[in-house]
């Protein structure tokens, strides 16, 4: 992979990559809609690829949906990483991640749908999605900014609150996502020992990628 | 149903009820194990009923899994209702429900597995599972015991924290469920304006059905 002398990928290899990506995208759409109990032909039709090509990439539907879930997690992490790259304070960064995830539920409905339906395992405190909040929480604890006795319990509370905020936004289409995300983030900061005034200040900071709004 | 003059159910009707219950139990087991992508014959084998009888009760596998999820929710609610019937203080009752649900994750692993894998919709603040905590939270707010600006947001945080506590207990088999459940409950009470000493007292109360431990 890092062999700089390698030949460029052949047309066949390029097509394989495109076919797999189309299948994963179809899997993501079905996951977001909660429609995983479908025939393989529904998936290949949606991906606009041949029925037989499914089995060149995945042994089972479960394998496709696992790949689609993992890809969604990577997309969320990459988006948060890019948007919060400039934030250096761990508490502000922790808060910025939560405020962005809260907004994501409404602004990236497909990713939100996958999160809501994939269940608790995707948000395990040991998983990829929780690596950023984990690092910032531990960093904030070390600097005495968070008063948290059990970081894993705090991360579990964080993951769950942000997940169920998404369900609340889905249940209440008129609820403002930004207001709700900032309020949930203030509640969590308060629960982790940040005083109310400081939590208020942090959750009113301009948010990266939000046009300063 | 309430017609006292009705004839007792025939043997055929009794068998129908038993067959449906066996299918729902099989559906619950598969849900808890995350094995929903199986053939109908796997379900009927597990239920020990004939293949054809599946379609006398359910049009699709999704319909069975929806019934299995709804039954699990009813079982959890009925268990909590029975265990907390004697608790009259709304804050103590709210806390008792959370402390019991936290312990349920380890003590009733099949119900916990269904919760963890069923995703956010099952824990919607509008759903059956959240009716108890909703009533107690609103009651506590009315009596000035909780300081909560947005009850739905607080309920979403509660549901999510208790769900992800279950995932944490699944990820860490050696973690004590009672200690973790009580700590998570104290954190939530604190986030909802209960002072630390009072939260400590409430979470140390003997728990119904727990032998006072």
CSV table of C-alpha atoms in Angstrom, one decimal:
chain,number,residue,atom,x,y,z
A,1,UNK,CA,0.0,0.0,0.0
A,2,UNK,CA,2.9,2.4,0.8
A,3,UNK,CA,5.0,0.9,-2.0
A,4,UNK,CA,5.6,4.1,-4.1
A,5,UNK,CA,6.8,2.0,-7.0
A,6,UNK,CA,3.4,0.3,-7.3
A,7,UNK,CA,1.5,0.5,-10.6
A,8,UNK,CA,-1.7,2.6,-10.6
A,9,UNK,CA,-4.8,0.6,-9.9
A,10,UNK,CA,-6.1,-1.2,-13.0
A,11,UNK,CA,-9.5,-0.4,-14.4
A,12,UNK,CA,-10.8,-3.7,-12.9
A,13,UNK,CA,-9.5,-2.7,-9.5
A,14,UNK,CA,-11.0,0.8,-9.8
A,15,UNK,CA,-14.4,-0.8,-10.7
A,16,UNK,CA,-14.1,-3.2,-7.7
A,17,UNK,CA,-13.6,-0.2,-5.4
A,18,UNK,CA,-16.5,1.6,-6.9
A,19,UNK,CA,-18.8,-1.4,-6.6
A,20,UNK,CA,-17.9,-1.9,-3.0
A,21,UNK,CA,-18.5,1.8,-2.2
A,22,UNK,CA,-21.9,1.6,-4.0
A,23,UNK,CA,-22.9,-1.4,-1.9
A,24,UNK,CA,-21.7,0.2,1.3
A,25,UNK,CA,-23.7,3.4,0.4
A,26,UNK,CA,-26.8,1.3,-0.3
A,27,UNK,CA,-26.3,-0.5,3.1
A,28,UNK,CA,-26.0,2.9,4.8
A,29,UNK,CA,-29.3,4.0,3.3
A,30,UNK,CA,-31.1,0.9,4.3
A,31,UNK,CA,-29.6,1.0,7.8
A,32,UNK,CA,-30.7,4.6,8.2
A,33,UNK,CA,-34.2,3.7,7.1
A,34,UNK,CA,-34.3,0.6,9.4
A,35,UNK,CA,-34.8,-1.7,6.4
A,36,UNK,CA,-32.2,-4.4,7.0
A,37,UNK,CA,-34.6,-7.3,6.4
A,38,UNK,CA,-34.4,-7.1,2.6
A,39,UNK,CA,-33.3,-9.4,-0.2
A,40,UNK,CA,-29.8,-9.1,-1.5
A,41,UNK,CA,-31.3,-8.1,-4.9
A,42,UNK,CA,-32.9,-5.0,-3.2
A,43,UNK,CA,-29.4,-4.0,-2.1
A,44,UNK,CA,-27.8,-4.5,-5.5
A,45,UNK,CA,-30.6,-2.7,-7.3
A,46,UNK,CA,-30.2,0.2,-4.9
A,47,UNK,CA,-26.4,0.2,-5.5
A,48,UNK,CA,-27.0,-0.2,-9.3
A,49,UNK,CA,-24.6,-3.2,-9.5
A,50,UNK,CA,-25.1,-6.8,-10.6
A,51,UNK,CA,-26.7,-9.3,-8.2
A,52,UNK,CA,-23.7,-11.6,-8.3
A,53,UNK,CA,-21.2,-8.8,-7.5
A,54,UNK,CA,-22.6,-8.6,-3.9
A,55,UNK,CA,-20.8,-11.9,-3.1
A,56,UNK,CA,-17.5,-10.8,-4.5
A,57,UNK,CA,-17.4,-8.3,-1.6
A,58,UNK,CA,-19.5,-9.6,1.3
A,59,UNK,CA,-20.3,-13.2,2.4
A,60,UNK,CA,-23.6,-12.1,4.1
A,61,UNK,CA,-25.9,-9.1,4.5
A,62,UNK,CA,-24.7,-8.8,8.1
A,63,UNK,CA,-21.2,-8.4,6.8
A,64,UNK,CA,-22.3,-5.5,4.5
A,65,UNK,CA,-24.3,-3.8,7.3
A,66,UNK,CA,-21.2,-4.1,9.6
A,67,UNK,CA,-19.1,-2.4,6.9
A,68,UNK,CA,-21.8,0.3,6.4
A,69,UNK,CA,-21.9,1.0,10.2
A,70,UNK,CA,-18.1,1.1,10.5
A,71,UNK,CA,-17.9,3.5,7.5
A,72,UNK,CA,-20.5,5.7,9.1
A,73,UNK,CA,-18.5,5.9,12.3
A,74,UNK,CA,-15.4,6.8,10.3
A,75,UNK,CA,-17.3,9.5,8.5
A,76,UNK,CA,-18.5,11.0,11.8
A,77,UNK,CA,-15.1,10.9,13.4
A,78,UNK,CA,-13.4,12.4,10.3
A,79,UNK,CA,-16.0,15.2,10.2
A,80,UNK,CA,-15.5,16.0,13.9
A,81,UNK,CA,-11.7,15.8,13.6
A,82,UNK,CA,-11.7,18.3,10.8
A,83,UNK,CA,-14.2,20.7,12.4
A,84,UNK,CA,-12.5,20.8,15.8
A,85,UNK,CA,-8.9,20.7,14.7
A,86,UNK,CA,-8.4,24.4,15.7
A,87,UNK,CA,-9.9,24.0,19.2
A,88,UNK,CA,-7.0,23.3,21.7
A,89,UNK,CA,-8.7,23.6,25.1
A,90,UNK,CA,-9.9,20.1,26.1
A,91,UNK,CA,-13.2,21.2,27.7
A,92,UNK,CA,-14.0,23.5,24.8
A,93,UNK,CA,-13.2,20.7,22.4
A,94,UNK,CA,-15.2,18.1,24.3
A,95,UNK,CA,-18.2,20.6,24.2
A,96,UNK,CA,-17.7,21.4,20.6
A,97,UNK,CA,-17.8,17.7,19.6
A,98,UNK,CA,-21.1,17.3,21.5
A,99,UNK,CA,-22.6,20.5,20.1
A,100,UNK,CA,-21.7,19.4,16.6
A,101,UNK,CA,-23.0,15.8,17.1
A,102,UNK,CA,-26.3,17.2,18.4
A,103,UNK,CA,-26.6,19.4,15.2
A,104,UNK,CA,-25.6,16.4,13.0
A,105,UNK,CA,-28.7,14.6,14.0
A,106,UNK,CA,-30.8,17.1,12.0
A,107,UNK,CA,-28.2,18.2,9.4
A,108,UNK,CA,-26.9,14.7,8.3
A,109,UNK,CA,-30.1,12.6,8.8
A,110,UNK,CA,-28.7,9.5,7.2
A,111,UNK,CA,-25.7,9.3,9.6
A,112,UNK,CA,-28.1,10.1,12.5
A,113,UNK,CA,-30.5,7.4,11.3
A,114,UNK,CA,-27.6,4.8,11.4
A,115,UNK,CA,-26.6,5.9,14.9
A,116,UNK,CA,-30.2,5.8,16.2
A,117,UNK,CA,-30.8,2.3,14.8
A,118,UNK,CA,-27.5,0.7,15.3
A,119,UNK,CA,-28.0,0.3,19.0
A,120,UNK,CA,-25.6,0.7,22.0
A,121,UNK,CA,-22.6,-1.3,20.6
A,122,UNK,CA,-21.7,1.4,18.1
A,123,UNK,CA,-21.4,4.0,20.9
A,124,UNK,CA,-19.4,1.7,23.3
A,125,UNK,CA,-17.0,3.8,25.3
A,126,UNK,CA,-14.2,1.5,23.9
A,127,UNK,CA,-15.2,2.2,20.2
A,128,UNK,CA,-13.9,4.4,17.5
A,129,UNK,CA,-16.7,7.0,17.9
A,130,UNK,CA,-15.8,7.8,21.5
A,131,UNK,CA,-12.1,8.2,21.1
A,132,UNK,CA,-12.3,12.0,20.8
A,133,UNK,CA,-14.5,12.6,23.7
A,134,UNK,CA,-12.5,10.1,25.7
A,135,UNK,CA,-9.2,11.9,25.0
A,136,UNK,CA,-10.7,15.3,25.8
A,137,UNK,CA,-12.4,14.1,29.0
A,138,UNK,CA,-9.2,12.5,30.3
A,139,UNK,CA,-7.2,15.6,29.4
A,140,UNK,CA,-9.8,17.9,31.1
A,141,UNK,CA,-9.7,15.7,34.2
A,142,UNK,CA,-5.9,15.8,34.3
A,143,UNK,CA,-5.9,19.6,34.1
A,144,UNK,CA,-8.5,19.7,37.0
A,145,UNK,CA,-11.2,21.2,34.7
A,146,UNK,CA,-13.5,18.2,35.0
A,147,UNK,CA,-14.4,16.6,38.4
A,148,UNK,CA,-15.2,13.0,37.4
A,149,UNK,CA,-14.6,10.0,39.5
A,150,UNK,CA,-15.2,7.4,36.8
A,151,UNK,CA,-14.3,8.5,33.3
A,152,UNK,CA,-15.9,5.5,31.6
A,153,UNK,CA,-19.2,6.1,33.4
A,154,UNK,CA,-19.1,9.7,32.4
A,155,UNK,CA,-18.4,8.8,28.7
A,156,UNK,CA,-21.2,6.3,28.8
A,157,UNK,CA,-23.6,9.0,30.1
A,158,UNK,CA,-22.2,11.4,27.3
A,159,UNK,CA,-22.7,8.8,24.5
A,160,UNK,CA,-26.2,7.9,25.7
A,161,UNK,CA,-27.3,11.5,26.1
A,162,UNK,CA,-26.1,12.5,22.6
A,163,UNK,CA,-27.8,9.4,21.1
A,164,UNK,CA,-31.1,10.0,22.8
A,165,UNK,CA,-31.0,13.7,21.9
A,166,UNK,CA,-31.0,12.4,18.3
A,167,UNK,CA,-34.1,10.3,19.0
A,168,UNK,CA,-35.8,13.4,20.6
A,169,UNK,CA,-35.0,15.5,17.6
A,170,UNK,CA,-36.5,12.8,15.3
A,171,UNK,CA,-39.6,12.6,17.5
A,172,UNK,CA,-40.0,16.4,17.6
A,173,UNK,CA,-39.4,17.8,14.1
A,174,UNK,CA,-40.0,21.4,15.2
A,175,UNK,CA,-37.4,21.3,18.0
A,176,UNK,CA,-34.4,23.5,17.3
A,177,UNK,CA,-31.3,21.2,17.0
A,178,UNK,CA,-28.8,23.9,18.0
A,179,UNK,CA,-30.6,25.0,21.1
A,180,UNK,CA,-31.2,21.4,22.2
A,181,UNK,CA,-27.6,20.3,21.5
A,182,UNK,CA,-26.2,23.3,23.5
A,183,UNK,CA,-28.6,22.6,26.4
A,184,UNK,CA,-27.7,18.9,26.5
A,185,UNK,CA,-24.0,19.8,26.4
A,186,UNK,CA,-24.4,22.3,29.3
A,187,UNK,CA,-26.2,19.6,31.3
A,188,UNK,CA,-23.3,17.2,30.7
A,189,UNK,CA,-20.6,19.8,31.5
A,190,UNK,CA,-22.5,20.6,34.7
A,191,UNK,CA,-22.7,16.9,35.6
A,192,UNK,CA,-18.9,16.6,35.2
A,193,UNK,CA,-18.2,19.5,37.6
A,194,UNK,CA,-18.0,22.5,35.3
A,195,UNK,CA,-19.7,25.5,37.0
A,196,UNK,CA,-22.8,26.9,35.4
A,197,UNK,CA,-21.3,30.2,34.2
A,198,UNK,CA,-18.3,28.5,32.6
A,199,UNK,CA,-20.6,25.9,30.9
A,200,UNK,CA,-22.7,28.7,29.6
A,201,UNK,CA,-19.7,30.5,28.2
A,202,UNK,CA,-18.3,27.4,26.5
A,203,UNK,CA,-21.6,26.5,24.9
A,204,UNK,CA,-22.0,30.0,23.5
A,205,UNK,CA,-18.6,29.9,21.7
A,206,UNK,CA,-18.7,30.2,17.9
A,207,UNK,CA,-18.8,26.7,16.6
A,208,UNK,CA,-16.4,25.6,13.8
A,209,UNK,CA,-18.2,25.1,10.5
A,210,UNK,CA,-21.3,26.7,11.8
A,211,UNK,CA,-20.7,30.1,10.1
A,212,UNK,CA,-20.1,31.6,13.6
A,213,UNK,CA,-23.8,31.2,14.4
B,1,UNK,CA,-62.1,-10.1,26.8
B,2,UNK,CA,-64.0,-8.8,29.8
B,3,UNK,CA,-67.2,-10.7,28.9
B,4,UNK,CA,-67.5,-12.9,31.9
B,5,UNK,CA,-70.1,-15.1,30.1
B,6,UNK,CA,-67.6,-16.1,27.4
B,7,UNK,CA,-66.8,-19.7,27.0
B,8,UNK,CA,-63.3,-20.8,28.1
B,9,UNK,CA,-60.7,-20.7,25.3
B,10,UNK,CA,-60.8,-23.9,23.2
B,11,UNK,CA,-57.8,-26.2,23.0
B,12,UNK,CA,-57.1,-24.8,19.5
B,13,UNK,CA,-57.1,-21.2,20.9
B,14,UNK,CA,-54.9,-22.3,23.8
B,15,UNK,CA,-52.4,-23.8,21.3
B,16,UNK,CA,-52.5,-20.7,19.2
B,17,UNK,CA,-51.6,-18.6,22.2
B,18,UNK,CA,-48.8,-21.0,23.2
B,19,UNK,CA,-47.4,-21.0,19.6
B,20,UNK,CA,-47.3,-17.2,19.4
B,21,UNK,CA,-45.7,-17.0,22.8
B,22,UNK,CA,-43.0,-19.5,21.7
B,23,UNK,CA,-42.3,-17.6,18.6
B,24,UNK,CA,-42.1,-14.3,20.5
B,25,UNK,CA,-39.7,-15.9,23.0
B,26,UNK,CA,-37.5,-17.2,20.1
B,27,UNK,CA,-37.6,-13.7,18.6
B,28,UNK,CA,-36.5,-12.2,22.0
B,29,UNK,CA,-33.6,-14.7,22.2
B,30,UNK,CA,-32.4,-13.9,18.6
B,31,UNK,CA,-32.8,-10.1,19.3
B,32,UNK,CA,-30.7,-10.4,22.5
B,33,UNK,CA,-28.0,-12.2,20.5
B,34,UNK,CA,-28.1,-9.8,17.6
B,35,UNK,CA,-29.0,-12.6,15.3
B,36,UNK,CA,-32.0,-11.2,13.4
B,37,UNK,CA,-30.6,-12.1,9.9
B,38,UNK,CA,-31.8,-15.7,10.1
B,39,UNK,CA,-34.2,-17.9,8.1
B,40,UNK,CA,-37.8,-18.3,9.3
B,41,UNK,CA,-37.0,-22.0,9.8
B,42,UNK,CA,-34.3,-21.0,12.4
B,43,UNK,CA,-37.0,-19.2,14.4
B,44,UNK,CA,-39.5,-22.0,14.2
B,45,UNK,CA,-36.9,-24.6,15.1
B,46,UNK,CA,-35.9,-22.5,18.2
B,47,UNK,CA,-39.6,-22.1,19.1
B,48,UNK,CA,-40.2,-25.8,18.5
B,49,UNK,CA,-43.2,-25.1,16.3
B,50,UNK,CA,-44.0,-26.0,12.7
B,51,UNK,CA,-42.5,-23.8,9.9
B,52,UNK,CA,-46.0,-23.0,8.5
B,53,UNK,CA,-47.3,-21.8,11.9
B,54,UNK,CA,-45.0,-18.7,11.7
B,55,UNK,CA,-47.2,-17.2,9.0
B,56,UNK,CA,-50.4,-17.8,11.0
B,57,UNK,CA,-49.0,-15.2,13.5
B,58,UNK,CA,-46.7,-12.9,11.6
B,59,UNK,CA,-46.5,-11.6,8.0
B,60,UNK,CA,-42.8,-11.0,8.2
B,61,UNK,CA,-39.7,-11.5,10.4
B,62,UNK,CA,-39.7,-7.7,11.1
B,63,UNK,CA,-43.3,-8.1,12.5
B,64,UNK,CA,-42.1,-10.9,14.9
B,65,UNK,CA,-39.1,-8.8,16.0
B,66,UNK,CA,-41.4,-5.8,16.6
B,67,UNK,CA,-43.7,-8.0,18.8
B,68,UNK,CA,-40.6,-9.4,20.6
B,69,UNK,CA,-39.3,-5.9,21.3
B,70,UNK,CA,-42.7,-4.6,22.5
B,71,UNK,CA,-43.1,-7.7,24.8
B,72,UNK,CA,-39.6,-7.0,26.3
B,73,UNK,CA,-40.6,-3.4,27.0
B,74,UNK,CA,-43.8,-4.6,28.7
B,75,UNK,CA,-41.8,-7.1,30.8
B,76,UNK,CA,-39.4,-4.3,32.0
B,77,UNK,CA,-42.2,-1.9,32.8
B,78,UNK,CA,-44.2,-4.6,34.7
B,79,UNK,CA,-41.1,-5.6,36.7
B,80,UNK,CA,-40.3,-2.0,37.6
B,81,UNK,CA,-44.0,-1.3,38.5
B,82,UNK,CA,-44.1,-4.2,40.8
B,83,UNK,CA,-40.8,-3.5,42.5
B,84,UNK,CA,-41.4,0.2,43.0
B,85,UNK,CA,-45.1,0.1,44.0
B,86,UNK,CA,-44.4,0.9,47.6
B,87,UNK,CA,-42.1,3.9,46.9
B,88,UNK,CA,-44.2,7.1,47.1
B,89,UNK,CA,-41.7,9.9,46.9
B,90,UNK,CA,-41.2,10.8,43.2
B,91,UNK,CA,-37.4,11.5,43.4
B,92,UNK,CA,-36.8,8.3,45.4
B,93,UNK,CA,-39.0,6.4,42.9
B,94,UNK,CA,-37.2,8.0,39.9
B,95,UNK,CA,-33.9,6.9,41.4
B,96,UNK,CA,-35.2,3.4,42.3
B,97,UNK,CA,-36.2,2.8,38.7
B,98,UNK,CA,-32.8,3.8,37.4
B,99,UNK,CA,-30.9,1.8,40.1
B,100,UNK,CA,-33.0,-1.3,39.2
B,101,UNK,CA,-32.6,-0.8,35.4
B,102,UNK,CA,-28.8,-0.5,35.9
B,103,UNK,CA,-28.8,-3.8,37.8
B,104,UNK,CA,-31.2,-5.4,35.3
B,105,UNK,CA,-28.4,-5.2,32.6
B,106,UNK,CA,-26.4,-7.8,34.4
B,107,UNK,CA,-29.2,-9.8,36.2
B,108,UNK,CA,-31.6,-10.1,33.2
B,109,UNK,CA,-29.1,-10.4,30.3
B,110,UNK,CA,-31.7,-11.3,27.7
B,111,UNK,CA,-33.8,-8.2,28.3
B,112,UNK,CA,-30.6,-6.1,28.5
B,113,UNK,CA,-29.4,-7.5,25.2
B,114,UNK,CA,-32.7,-6.6,23.5
B,115,UNK,CA,-32.4,-3.0,24.9
B,116,UNK,CA,-28.8,-2.6,23.8
B,117,UNK,CA,-29.4,-3.9,20.3
B,118,UNK,CA,-32.8,-2.4,19.6
B,119,UNK,CA,-31.5,1.1,19.2
B,120,UNK,CA,-32.7,4.5,20.2
B,121,UNK,CA,-36.4,4.2,19.1
B,122,UNK,CA,-37.2,1.7,21.9
B,123,UNK,CA,-36.1,4.3,24.5
B,124,UNK,CA,-37.9,7.3,22.9
B,125,UNK,CA,-39.1,9.7,25.6
B,126,UNK,CA,-42.6,9.2,24.2
B,127,UNK,CA,-42.4,5.4,24.5
B,128,UNK,CA,-43.8,2.9,27.0
B,129,UNK,CA,-40.5,2.3,28.7
B,130,UNK,CA,-40.1,6.0,29.7
B,131,UNK,CA,-43.6,6.5,31.1
B,132,UNK,CA,-42.5,5.8,34.7
B,133,UNK,CA,-39.5,8.0,34.8
B,134,UNK,CA,-41.5,10.7,32.9
B,135,UNK,CA,-44.3,10.7,35.5
B,136,UNK,CA,-41.8,10.8,38.5
B,137,UNK,CA,-39.6,13.5,36.9
B,138,UNK,CA,-42.6,15.7,36.2
B,139,UNK,CA,-44.0,15.1,39.7
B,140,UNK,CA,-40.6,15.9,41.2
B,141,UNK,CA,-40.3,19.1,39.1
B,142,UNK,CA,-43.8,20.2,40.3
B,143,UNK,CA,-42.9,19.7,43.9
B,144,UNK,CA,-39.7,21.7,43.4
B,145,UNK,CA,-37.4,18.7,44.0
B,146,UNK,CA,-35.9,18.7,40.5
B,147,UNK,CA,-34.6,21.9,38.8
B,148,UNK,CA,-35.1,21.0,35.1
B,149,UNK,CA,-35.8,23.5,32.4
B,150,UNK,CA,-36.7,21.0,29.7
B,151,UNK,CA,-38.1,17.6,31.0
B,152,UNK,CA,-37.9,15.9,27.6
B,153,UNK,CA,-34.2,16.7,27.3
B,154,UNK,CA,-33.7,15.4,30.9
B,155,UNK,CA,-35.6,12.2,30.1
B,156,UNK,CA,-33.5,11.7,26.9
B,157,UNK,CA,-30.3,12.1,28.9
B,158,UNK,CA,-31.7,9.6,31.5
B,159,UNK,CA,-32.7,7.0,28.9
B,160,UNK,CA,-29.3,7.3,27.1
B,161,UNK,CA,-27.2,7.1,30.3
B,162,UNK,CA,-29.1,4.0,31.4
B,163,UNK,CA,-28.7,2.4,28.0
B,164,UNK,CA,-25.0,3.1,27.7
B,165,UNK,CA,-24.5,1.9,31.3
B,166,UNK,CA,-25.7,-1.4,30.0
B,167,UNK,CA,-23.2,-1.4,27.2
B,168,UNK,CA,-20.4,-0.5,29.6
B,169,UNK,CA,-21.4,-3.4,31.9
B,170,UNK,CA,-21.3,-5.7,28.8
B,171,UNK,CA,-17.9,-4.4,27.8
B,172,UNK,CA,-16.5,-4.7,31.4
B,173,UNK,CA,-17.7,-8.1,32.8
B,174,UNK,CA,-15.9,-7.5,36.1
B,175,UNK,CA,-17.5,-4.1,36.8
B,176,UNK,CA,-20.0,-4.2,39.7
B,177,UNK,CA,-23.5,-3.5,38.4
B,178,UNK,CA,-24.9,-2.1,41.7
B,179,UNK,CA,-22.1,0.4,42.3
B,180,UNK,CA,-22.2,1.5,38.7
B,181,UNK,CA,-26.0,1.9,38.6
B,182,UNK,CA,-26.0,3.9,41.8
B,183,UNK,CA,-23.1,6.1,40.6
B,184,UNK,CA,-24.9,6.8,37.3
B,185,UNK,CA,-28.2,7.6,39.2
B,186,UNK,CA,-26.3,10.0,41.5
B,187,UNK,CA,-24.8,11.8,38.5
B,188,UNK,CA,-28.3,12.1,36.9
B,189,UNK,CA,-29.9,13.4,40.1
B,190,UNK,CA,-27.1,15.9,40.4
B,191,UNK,CA,-27.6,17.0,36.8
B,192,UNK,CA,-31.2,17.6,37.6
B,193,UNK,CA,-30.5,19.9,40.5
B,194,UNK,CA,-30.6,17.4,43.5
B,195,UNK,CA,-27.8,18.4,45.9
B,196,UNK,CA,-24.9,15.9,46.4
B,197,UNK,CA,-25.8,14.9,49.9
B,198,UNK,CA,-29.5,14.2,49.1
B,199,UNK,CA,-28.5,12.3,46.0
B,200,UNK,CA,-26.1,10.2,48.1
B,201,UNK,CA,-28.9,9.5,50.7
B,202,UNK,CA,-31.4,8.5,48.0
B,203,UNK,CA,-29.0,6.2,46.2
B,204,UNK,CA,-28.2,4.4,49.4
B,205,UNK,CA,-31.8,3.6,50.3
B,206,UNK,CA,-32.7,-0.1,50.4
B,207,UNK,CA,-33.8,-1.2,47.0
B,208,UNK,CA,-37.1,-3.1,46.6
B,209,UNK,CA,-36.5,-6.7,45.6
B,210,UNK,CA,-32.8,-6.4,46.3
B,211,UNK,CA,-32.9,-8.1,49.7
B,212,UNK,CA,-32.0,-4.7,51.2
B,213,UNK,CA,-28.4,-5.0,49.8
